[in-house]
C-alpha cells in the first residue's frame, strides 16, 4: 500500500476560497464589481449576521490597468433600507491593512440596511452601495404584509356589511309584524 498526504481545498464541504482567515463559514455576501478604474471585491462576515453580534466588511480595491491596490482610506456609512429613511450614519474610515479595508460593525436591531463605501482616487469620488440583512428575514416581505393588511380590511368590511344587512332584514321583518 502507498500512503501519502492529501491537502483539501475545502472545510466542511465548502470551498476554502470563500473563507476568511478567522471564519469557518463563507461570507454572507461576496460581490465583485467595477467602479471607475478599479476592480472592487467586498465580503461581509459572518455568513448570517445577527443583532448584537460583531461582524466585518472586507473591501479589496485594485486598479484595473495596473493591478495596484487602492491607497488612501475608505469611508463606510450605513442607512436603513427603506423609502422613508434618509438618516445616514458614518461607521468608520479605514486605511488599508495588507491591501484590505476592514470595517467592523454591530447592529442592535434586526432589519435591512444599505452599507456605503466611499473613496477618492485621482480627485474623483467613488461610491459603492450594497445591501446587508441583519437577523432573520421576514417570510412575508413588504408586499406580503401589504396584501395581508388589505385582506384583513376587506374581511372586516365584509363582516360590517353583513351585520348591517342582517339588522336591516330584522328591522324590515319587525315592521311587517306591526
Short mmCIF file of C-alpha atoms in Angstrom, two decimals:
data_model
loop_
_atom_site.label_atom_id
_atom_site.label_comp_id
_atom_site.label_asym_id
_atom_site.label_seq_id
_atom_site.Cartn_x
_atom_site.Cartn_y
_atom_site.Cartn_z
CA UNK A 1 0.00 0.00 0.00
CA UNK A 2 1.07 3.54 -0.78
CA UNK A 3 0.27 6.25 1.73
CA UNK A 4 0.54 9.95 1.02
CA UNK A 5 -0.69 13.23 2.40
CA UNK A 6 -3.69 14.84 0.75
CA UNK A 7 -4.40 18.53 1.04
CA UNK A 8 -8.05 19.56 0.98
CA UNK A 9 -9.24 22.79 -0.57
CA UNK A 10 -12.42 22.85 1.47
CA UNK A 11 -13.66 22.93 5.04
CA UNK A 12 -16.87 21.14 5.96
CA UNK A 13 -17.69 20.66 2.30
CA UNK A 14 -17.25 24.35 1.46
CA UNK A 15 -14.56 25.70 -0.85
CA UNK A 16 -11.73 27.36 1.07
CA UNK A 17 -11.61 30.36 -1.28
CA UNK A 18 -14.90 31.51 0.28
CA UNK A 19 -13.48 31.55 3.80
CA UNK A 20 -11.55 34.28 5.52
CA UNK A 21 -8.67 33.95 7.94
CA UNK A 22 -10.73 33.71 11.12
CA UNK A 23 -14.03 32.19 9.99
CA UNK A 24 -15.04 28.68 9.09
CA UNK A 25 -18.14 29.88 7.30
CA UNK A 26 -18.36 31.63 3.94
CA UNK A 27 -19.34 35.30 3.83
CA UNK A 28 -23.00 36.27 3.65
CA UNK A 29 -22.14 38.27 0.57
CA UNK A 30 -19.22 38.13 -1.85
CA UNK A 31 -19.55 40.66 -4.65
CA UNK A 32 -17.11 41.69 -7.34
CA UNK A 33 -17.75 44.88 -9.28
CA UNK A 34 -16.03 47.53 -11.33
CA UNK A 35 -16.21 51.21 -10.44
CA UNK A 36 -14.23 53.82 -12.32
CA UNK A 37 -10.75 52.44 -12.92
CA UNK A 38 -10.99 49.97 -10.04
CA UNK A 39 -11.96 46.35 -9.64
CA UNK A 40 -13.61 46.08 -6.21
CA UNK A 41 -14.43 42.97 -4.18
CA UNK A 42 -16.30 43.13 -0.91
CA UNK A 43 -17.35 40.46 1.55
CA UNK A 44 -19.45 40.52 4.71
CA UNK A 45 -18.73 38.22 7.65
CA UNK A 46 -20.26 36.25 9.36
CA UNK A 47 -22.48 34.41 6.92
CA UNK A 48 -25.65 35.25 8.86
CA UNK A 49 -25.15 38.47 10.87
CA UNK A 50 -27.36 38.73 13.96
CA UNK A 51 -28.30 41.72 16.11
CA UNK A 52 -25.81 42.40 18.89
CA UNK A 53 -23.09 40.24 17.36
CA UNK A 54 -19.97 41.73 15.77
CA UNK A 55 -19.47 41.48 12.03
CA UNK A 56 -16.98 42.74 9.48
CA UNK A 57 -16.83 44.07 5.96
CA UNK A 58 -13.71 43.33 3.90
CA UNK A 59 -13.20 45.51 0.84
CA UNK A 60 -10.44 44.97 -1.73
CA UNK A 61 -9.83 47.55 -4.48
CA UNK A 62 -7.17 47.40 -7.19
CA UNK A 63 -6.63 49.35 -10.38
CA UNK A 64 -7.85 47.56 -13.48
CA UNK A 65 -4.97 48.75 -15.66
CA UNK A 66 -2.03 48.03 -13.34
CA UNK A 67 -3.34 45.81 -10.53
CA UNK A 68 -2.04 48.33 -7.96
CA UNK A 69 -4.07 48.33 -4.72
CA UNK A 70 -6.02 51.40 -3.68
CA UNK A 71 -4.08 53.73 -1.43
CA UNK A 72 -5.75 56.09 0.99
CA UNK A 73 -8.85 55.49 3.04
CA UNK A 74 -12.32 54.13 2.54
CA UNK A 75 -15.21 55.65 4.50
CA UNK A 76 -18.05 53.33 5.45
CA UNK A 77 -21.55 54.51 6.36
CA UNK A 78 -24.92 52.86 6.91
CA UNK A 79 -28.59 53.72 6.49
CA UNK A 80 -31.89 51.85 6.74
CA UNK A 81 -33.02 50.21 3.52
CA UNK A 82 -36.39 51.95 3.33
CA UNK A 83 -38.04 54.59 1.22
CA UNK A 84 -38.54 56.99 4.12
CA UNK A 85 -35.16 56.86 5.84
CA UNK A 86 -32.60 59.43 4.79
CA UNK A 87 -30.57 59.35 8.03
CA UNK A 88 -27.08 58.07 7.31
CA UNK A 89 -24.53 57.21 9.99
CA UNK A 90 -20.79 57.01 9.39
CA UNK A 91 -19.36 53.84 10.92
CA UNK A 92 -15.70 54.45 10.18
CA UNK A 93 -12.86 55.37 7.86
CA UNK A 94 -10.34 52.61 7.29
CA UNK A 95 -6.80 52.62 5.96
CA UNK A 96 -5.61 49.56 4.05
CA UNK A 97 -4.34 46.66 6.13
CA UNK A 98 -2.35 44.45 3.77
CA UNK A 99 -4.43 45.87 0.84
CA UNK A 100 -7.72 45.05 2.64
CA UNK A 101 -10.05 47.68 4.09
CA UNK A 102 -11.67 46.04 7.15
CA UNK A 103 -14.65 47.68 8.83
CA UNK A 104 -16.29 46.17 11.90
CA UNK A 105 -19.94 46.63 12.77
CA UNK A 106 -22.52 45.71 15.41
CA UNK A 107 -26.22 46.31 14.76
CA UNK A 108 -28.59 46.34 17.72
CA UNK A 109 -31.79 45.92 15.69
CA UNK A 110 -32.63 43.35 13.00
CA UNK A 111 -33.50 44.72 9.59
CA UNK A 112 -32.35 45.57 6.12
CA UNK A 113 -29.57 48.13 5.75
CA UNK A 114 -27.55 49.75 2.97
CA UNK A 115 -23.79 49.96 3.54
CA UNK A 116 -21.99 52.67 1.56
CA UNK A 117 -18.24 52.60 0.89
CA UNK A 118 -16.67 55.83 -0.41
CA UNK A 119 -13.17 56.56 -1.60
CA UNK A 120 -11.42 59.20 -3.68
CA UNK A 121 -8.85 58.35 -6.32
CA UNK A 122 -7.15 60.86 -8.64
CA UNK A 123 -9.51 63.54 -7.32
CA UNK A 124 -12.58 61.58 -8.40
CA UNK A 125 -15.07 60.29 -5.78
CA UNK A 126 -16.26 56.67 -5.97
CA UNK A 127 -19.28 55.26 -4.11
CA UNK A 128 -20.43 51.67 -3.71
CA UNK A 129 -23.76 50.74 -2.07
CA UNK A 130 -24.62 47.21 -1.06
CA UNK A 131 -27.44 45.66 0.98
CA UNK A 132 -26.98 43.95 4.34
CA UNK A 133 -29.62 41.97 6.23
CA UNK A 134 -29.22 41.63 9.99
CA UNK A 135 -31.20 38.87 11.69
CA UNK A 136 -33.94 36.72 10.24
CA UNK A 137 -35.66 37.98 7.13
CA UNK A 138 -39.42 38.28 7.30
CA UNK A 139 -41.01 35.44 5.33
CA UNK A 140 -43.66 37.85 4.03
CA UNK A 141 -41.75 40.92 2.95
CA UNK A 142 -43.37 44.28 2.27
CA UNK A 143 -45.68 43.01 -0.49
CA UNK A 144 -46.90 40.09 1.63
CA UNK A 145 -47.53 42.41 4.57
CA UNK A 146 -49.44 44.88 2.37
CA UNK A 147 -51.51 42.02 0.93
CA UNK A 148 -52.30 40.77 4.45
CA UNK A 149 -53.41 44.24 5.59
CA UNK A 150 -55.65 44.69 2.53
CA UNK A 151 -57.12 41.22 3.05
CA UNK A 152 -57.83 41.94 6.73
CA UNK A 153 -59.54 45.24 5.82
CA UNK A 154 -61.69 43.51 3.18
CA UNK A 155 -62.74 40.79 5.63
CA UNK A 156 -63.54 43.45 8.25
CA UNK A 157 -65.66 45.42 5.76
CA UNK A 158 -67.46 42.22 4.74
CA UNK A 159 -68.42 41.44 8.36
CA UNK A 160 -69.61 45.01 8.97
CA UNK A 161 -71.72 44.98 5.78
CA UNK A 162 -73.16 41.57 6.68
CA UNK A 163 -74.08 42.80 10.16
CA UNK A 164 -75.82 45.86 8.64
CA UNK A 165 -77.70 43.64 6.19
CA UNK A 166 -78.91 41.34 8.99
CA UNK A 167 -80.06 44.35 11.05
CA UNK A 168 -81.96 45.71 8.05
CA UNK A 169 -83.63 42.33 7.47
CA UNK A 170 -84.64 42.06 11.14
CA UNK A 171 -85.92 45.68 11.15
CA UNK A 172 -87.99 45.06 8.00
CA UNK A 173 -89.42 41.84 9.48
CA UNK A 174 -90.44 43.68 12.67
CA UNK A 175 -92.11 46.45 10.64
CA UNK A 176 -94.16 43.89 8.73
CA UNK A 177 -95.40 42.38 12.01
CA UNK A 178 -96.69 45.66 13.27
#
